Tab-separated table of C-alpha atoms and ligand atoms in Angstrom:
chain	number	residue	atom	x	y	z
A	1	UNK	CA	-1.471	14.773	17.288
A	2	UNK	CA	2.115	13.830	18.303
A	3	UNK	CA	4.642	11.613	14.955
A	4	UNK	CA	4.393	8.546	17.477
A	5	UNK	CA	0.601	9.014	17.946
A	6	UNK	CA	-0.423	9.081	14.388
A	7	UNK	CA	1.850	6.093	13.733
A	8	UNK	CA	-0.301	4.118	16.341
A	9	UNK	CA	-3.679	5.025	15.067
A	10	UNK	CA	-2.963	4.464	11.495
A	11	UNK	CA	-4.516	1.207	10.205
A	12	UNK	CA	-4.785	-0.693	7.302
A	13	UNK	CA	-8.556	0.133	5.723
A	14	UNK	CA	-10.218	-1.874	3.264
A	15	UNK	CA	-13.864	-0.523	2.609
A	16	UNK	CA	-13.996	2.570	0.623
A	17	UNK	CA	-16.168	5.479	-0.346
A	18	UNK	CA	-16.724	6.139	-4.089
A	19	UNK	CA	-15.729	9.432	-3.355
A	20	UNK	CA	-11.932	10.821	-5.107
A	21	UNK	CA	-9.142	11.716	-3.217
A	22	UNK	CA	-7.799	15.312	-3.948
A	23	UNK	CA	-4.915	15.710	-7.109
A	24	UNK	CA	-3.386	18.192	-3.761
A	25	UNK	CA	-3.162	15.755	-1.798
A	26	UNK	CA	-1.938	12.778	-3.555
A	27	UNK	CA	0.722	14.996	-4.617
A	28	UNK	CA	1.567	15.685	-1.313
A	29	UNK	CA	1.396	11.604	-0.414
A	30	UNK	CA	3.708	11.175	-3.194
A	31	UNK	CA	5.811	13.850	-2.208
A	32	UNK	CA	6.223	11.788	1.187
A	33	UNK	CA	7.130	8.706	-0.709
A	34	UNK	CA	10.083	9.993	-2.552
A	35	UNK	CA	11.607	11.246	0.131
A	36	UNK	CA	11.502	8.361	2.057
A	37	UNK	CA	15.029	6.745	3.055
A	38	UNK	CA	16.626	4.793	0.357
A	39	UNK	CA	19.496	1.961	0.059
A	40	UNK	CA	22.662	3.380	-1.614
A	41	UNK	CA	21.085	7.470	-2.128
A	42	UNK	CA	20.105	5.851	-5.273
A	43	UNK	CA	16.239	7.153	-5.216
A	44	UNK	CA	15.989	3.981	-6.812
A	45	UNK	CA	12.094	3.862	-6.976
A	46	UNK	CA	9.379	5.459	-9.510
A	47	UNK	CA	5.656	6.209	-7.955
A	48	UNK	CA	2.480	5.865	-10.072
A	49	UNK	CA	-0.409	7.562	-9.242
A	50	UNK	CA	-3.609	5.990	-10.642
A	51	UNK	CA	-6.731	7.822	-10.080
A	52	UNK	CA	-8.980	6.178	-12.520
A	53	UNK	CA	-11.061	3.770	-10.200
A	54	UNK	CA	-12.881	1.667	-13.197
A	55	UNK	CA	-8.915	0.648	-13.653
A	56	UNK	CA	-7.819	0.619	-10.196
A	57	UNK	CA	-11.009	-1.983	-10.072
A	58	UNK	CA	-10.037	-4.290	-13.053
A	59	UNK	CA	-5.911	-4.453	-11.703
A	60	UNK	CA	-7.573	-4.950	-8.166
A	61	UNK	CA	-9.648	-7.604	-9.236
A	62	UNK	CA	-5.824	-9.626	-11.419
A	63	UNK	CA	-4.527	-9.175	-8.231
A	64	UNK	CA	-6.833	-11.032	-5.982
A	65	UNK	CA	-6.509	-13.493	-8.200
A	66	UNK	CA	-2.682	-13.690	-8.168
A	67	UNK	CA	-3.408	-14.911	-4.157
A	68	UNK	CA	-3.675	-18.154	-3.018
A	69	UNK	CA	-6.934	-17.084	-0.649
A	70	UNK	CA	-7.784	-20.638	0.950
A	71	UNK	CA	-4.592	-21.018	2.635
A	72	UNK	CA	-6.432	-20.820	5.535
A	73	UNK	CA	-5.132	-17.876	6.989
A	74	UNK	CA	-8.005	-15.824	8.259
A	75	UNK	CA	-8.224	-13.344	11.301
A	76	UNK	CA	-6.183	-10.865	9.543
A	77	UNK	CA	-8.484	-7.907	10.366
A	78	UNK	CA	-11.915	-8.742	11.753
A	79	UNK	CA	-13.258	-4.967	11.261
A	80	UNK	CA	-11.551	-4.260	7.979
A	81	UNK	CA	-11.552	-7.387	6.179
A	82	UNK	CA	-8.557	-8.457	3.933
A	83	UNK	CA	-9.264	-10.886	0.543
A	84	UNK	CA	-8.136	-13.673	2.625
A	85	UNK	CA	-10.676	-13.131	5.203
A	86	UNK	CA	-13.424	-12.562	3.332
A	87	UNK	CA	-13.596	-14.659	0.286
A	88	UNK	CA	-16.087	-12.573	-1.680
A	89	UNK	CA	-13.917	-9.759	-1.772
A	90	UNK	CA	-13.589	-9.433	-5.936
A	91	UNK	CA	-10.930	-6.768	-5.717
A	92	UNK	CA	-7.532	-6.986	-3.782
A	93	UNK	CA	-7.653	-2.748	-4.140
A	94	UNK	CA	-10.840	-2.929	-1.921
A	95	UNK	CA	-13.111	0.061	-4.022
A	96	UNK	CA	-9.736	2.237	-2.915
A	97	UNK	CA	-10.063	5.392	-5.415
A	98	UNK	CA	-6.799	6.230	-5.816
A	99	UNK	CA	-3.489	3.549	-6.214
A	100	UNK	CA	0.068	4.303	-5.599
A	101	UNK	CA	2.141	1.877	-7.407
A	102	UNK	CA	6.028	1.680	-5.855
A	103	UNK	CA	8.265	0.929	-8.454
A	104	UNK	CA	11.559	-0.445	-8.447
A	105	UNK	CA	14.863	-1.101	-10.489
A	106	UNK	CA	14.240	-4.603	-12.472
A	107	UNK	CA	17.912	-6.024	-12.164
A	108	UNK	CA	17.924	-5.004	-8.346
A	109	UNK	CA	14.157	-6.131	-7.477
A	110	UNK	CA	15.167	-9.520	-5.983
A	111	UNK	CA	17.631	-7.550	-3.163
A	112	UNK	CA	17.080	-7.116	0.469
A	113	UNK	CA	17.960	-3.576	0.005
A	114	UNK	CA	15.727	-2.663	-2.988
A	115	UNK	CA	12.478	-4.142	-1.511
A	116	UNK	CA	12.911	-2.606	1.383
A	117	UNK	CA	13.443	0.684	-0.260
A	118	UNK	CA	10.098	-0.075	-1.759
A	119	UNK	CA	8.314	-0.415	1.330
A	120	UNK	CA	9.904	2.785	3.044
A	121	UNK	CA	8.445	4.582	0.338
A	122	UNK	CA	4.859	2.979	0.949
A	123	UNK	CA	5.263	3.556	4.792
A	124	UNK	CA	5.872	7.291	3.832
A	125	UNK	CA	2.974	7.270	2.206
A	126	UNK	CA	-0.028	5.995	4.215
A	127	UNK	CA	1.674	7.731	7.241
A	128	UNK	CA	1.351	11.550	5.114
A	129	UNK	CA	-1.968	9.745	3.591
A	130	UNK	CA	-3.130	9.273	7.639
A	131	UNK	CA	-2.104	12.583	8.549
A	132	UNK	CA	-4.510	14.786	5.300
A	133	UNK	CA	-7.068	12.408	6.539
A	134	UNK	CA	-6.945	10.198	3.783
A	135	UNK	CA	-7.224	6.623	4.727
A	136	UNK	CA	-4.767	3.569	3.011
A	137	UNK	CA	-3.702	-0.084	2.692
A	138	UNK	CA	-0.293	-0.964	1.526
A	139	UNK	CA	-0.885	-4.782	-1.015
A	140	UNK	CA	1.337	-6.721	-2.123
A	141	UNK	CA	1.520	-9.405	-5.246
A	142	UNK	CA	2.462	-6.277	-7.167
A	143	UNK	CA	5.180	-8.414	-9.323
A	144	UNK	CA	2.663	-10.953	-9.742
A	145	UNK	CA	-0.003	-8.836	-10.555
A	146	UNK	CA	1.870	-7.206	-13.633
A	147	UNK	CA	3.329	-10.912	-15.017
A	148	UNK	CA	-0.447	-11.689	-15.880
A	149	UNK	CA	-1.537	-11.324	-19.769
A	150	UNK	CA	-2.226	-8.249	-20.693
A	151	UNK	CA	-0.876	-6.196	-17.876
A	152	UNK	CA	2.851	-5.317	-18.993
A	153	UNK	CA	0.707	-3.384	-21.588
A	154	UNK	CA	-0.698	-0.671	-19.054
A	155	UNK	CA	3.244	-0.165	-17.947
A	156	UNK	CA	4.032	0.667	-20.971
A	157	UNK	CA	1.320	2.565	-22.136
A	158	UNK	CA	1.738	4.564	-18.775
A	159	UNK	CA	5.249	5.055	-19.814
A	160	UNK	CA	7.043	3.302	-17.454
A	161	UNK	CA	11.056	2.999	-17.953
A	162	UNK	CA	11.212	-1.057	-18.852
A	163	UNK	CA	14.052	-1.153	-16.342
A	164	UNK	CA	11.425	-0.505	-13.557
A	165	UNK	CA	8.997	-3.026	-12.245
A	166	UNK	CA	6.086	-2.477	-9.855
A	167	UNK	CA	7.051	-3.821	-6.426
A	168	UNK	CA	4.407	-2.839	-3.998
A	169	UNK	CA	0.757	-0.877	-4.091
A	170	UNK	CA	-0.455	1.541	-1.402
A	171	UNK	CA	-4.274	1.931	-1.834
A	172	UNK	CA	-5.614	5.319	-0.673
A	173	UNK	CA	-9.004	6.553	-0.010
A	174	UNK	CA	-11.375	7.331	2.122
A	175	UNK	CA	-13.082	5.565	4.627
A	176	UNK	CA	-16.809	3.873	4.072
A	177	UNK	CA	-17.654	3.314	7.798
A	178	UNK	CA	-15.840	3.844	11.110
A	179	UNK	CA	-12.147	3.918	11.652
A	180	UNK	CA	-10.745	0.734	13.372
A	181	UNK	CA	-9.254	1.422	16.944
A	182	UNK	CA	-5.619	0.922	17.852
A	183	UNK	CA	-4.094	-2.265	17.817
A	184	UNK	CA	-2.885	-3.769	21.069
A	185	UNK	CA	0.632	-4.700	20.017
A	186	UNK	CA	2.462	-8.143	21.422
A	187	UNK	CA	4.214	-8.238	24.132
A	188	UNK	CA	7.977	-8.830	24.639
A	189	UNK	CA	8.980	-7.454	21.309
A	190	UNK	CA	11.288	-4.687	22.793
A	191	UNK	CA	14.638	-5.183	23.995
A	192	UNK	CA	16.492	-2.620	25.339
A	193	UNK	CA	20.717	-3.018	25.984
A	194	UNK	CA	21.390	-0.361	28.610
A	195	UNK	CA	24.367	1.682	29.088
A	196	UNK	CA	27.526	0.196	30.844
B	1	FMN	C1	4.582	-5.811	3.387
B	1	FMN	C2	3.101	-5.697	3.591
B	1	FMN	C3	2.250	-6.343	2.706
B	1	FMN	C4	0.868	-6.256	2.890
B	1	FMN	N1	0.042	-6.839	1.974
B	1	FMN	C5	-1.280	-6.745	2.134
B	1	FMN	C6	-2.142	-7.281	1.151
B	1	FMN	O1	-1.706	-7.823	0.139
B	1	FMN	N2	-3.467	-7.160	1.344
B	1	FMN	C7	-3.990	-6.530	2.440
B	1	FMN	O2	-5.214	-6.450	2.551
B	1	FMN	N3	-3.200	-6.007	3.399
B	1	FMN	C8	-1.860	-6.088	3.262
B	1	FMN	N4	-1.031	-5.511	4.184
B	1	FMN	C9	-1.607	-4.830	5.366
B	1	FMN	C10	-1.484	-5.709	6.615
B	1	FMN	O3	-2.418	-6.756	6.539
B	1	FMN	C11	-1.721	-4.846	7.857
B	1	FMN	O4	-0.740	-3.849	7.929
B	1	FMN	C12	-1.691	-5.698	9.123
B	1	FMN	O5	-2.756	-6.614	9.157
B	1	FMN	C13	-1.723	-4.828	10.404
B	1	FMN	O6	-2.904	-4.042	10.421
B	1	FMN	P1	-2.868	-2.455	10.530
B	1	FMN	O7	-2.097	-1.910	9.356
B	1	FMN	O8	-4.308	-2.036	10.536
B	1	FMN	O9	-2.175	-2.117	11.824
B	1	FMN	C14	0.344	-5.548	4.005
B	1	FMN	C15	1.217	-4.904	4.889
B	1	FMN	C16	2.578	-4.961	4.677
B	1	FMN	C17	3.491	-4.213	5.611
């Protein structure tokens, strides 16, 4: 399959198998993510790699919690339903069995330019994740989900530099079920300026 092919089928999936994702090919999903474009050449991000899914589980389950799920936005993915959609969803992982966790620079978190270099690395990585077969959805309330008691802790104990905070998750397993179809996109979001 074509770059521009696999970037359309690619979705977000949400219902897991129980089944581990390979060390080989997380490493190569992280691989992806680090060299993913970055403000400044700074490589300003750190990746963790959680495998353990009893802990992926519990940090899933702080970070549901961390979302406001009856603000009454539902019909965010009828065949892959997100915590907002589906209300007795405990975990905002989704049973995912292995958790990237996009780091950034503390002092710079709050910058256009650093959260966007967070989410270039999590694009990297479901789009190498889609391409081993490995199925992903990038979450958010990462900065949220760490502020909650208790939870600086595993950072620490995982040895992250204190100057780094998480920014962003990119959940990664594989699928329970069958994978969604393409999404029609909108129309009119193109514009194209033509040559004089
Ligand atoms: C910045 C960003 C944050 C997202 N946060 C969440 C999230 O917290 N929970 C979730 O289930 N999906 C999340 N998603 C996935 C989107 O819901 C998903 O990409 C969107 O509905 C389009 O569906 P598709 O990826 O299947 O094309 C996020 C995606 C992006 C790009």
């Amino acid at each position: 399959m074509e770059m521009l092919e696999k970037m359309k089928m690619r979705r977000s999936i949400r219902k897991y198998r129980k089944v581990p994702v390979e060390r080989e090919k997380l490493e190569m999903i992280m691989e992806a993510g680090i060299y993913a474009p970055n403000p400044g050449g700074r490589q300003g991000t750190k990746v963790i790699m959680l495998e353990d899914a009893e802990l992926i589980e519990k940090i899933g389950i702080v970070n549901a919690a961390c979302e406001n799920r009856n603000w009454g936005g539902r019909g965010v993915s009828p065949e892959q339903p997100s915590i907002i959609d589906d209300l007795s969803i405990r975990s905002g992982f989704y049973g995912c069995q292995a958790l990237g966790i996009v780091c950034v620079e503390r002092e710079r978190a709050a910058t256009v330019n650093c959260i966007g270099g967070a989410f270039t690395v999590a694009e990297n990585m479901v789009l190498e994740a889609y391409d081993l077969g490995v199925s992903s959805c990038i979450v958010g309330r990462a900065e949220a989900t760490f502020k909650q008691e208790g939870m600086q802790a595993l950072l620490d104990e995982w040895g992250l530099d204190p100057a780094y905070m998480p920014l962003v998750f990119v959940c990664l397993g594989y699928i329970d079920g069958n994978y969604p179809k393409l999404k029609p996109r909108h129309e009119g979001r193109t514009i194209y300026i033509g040559r004089k």
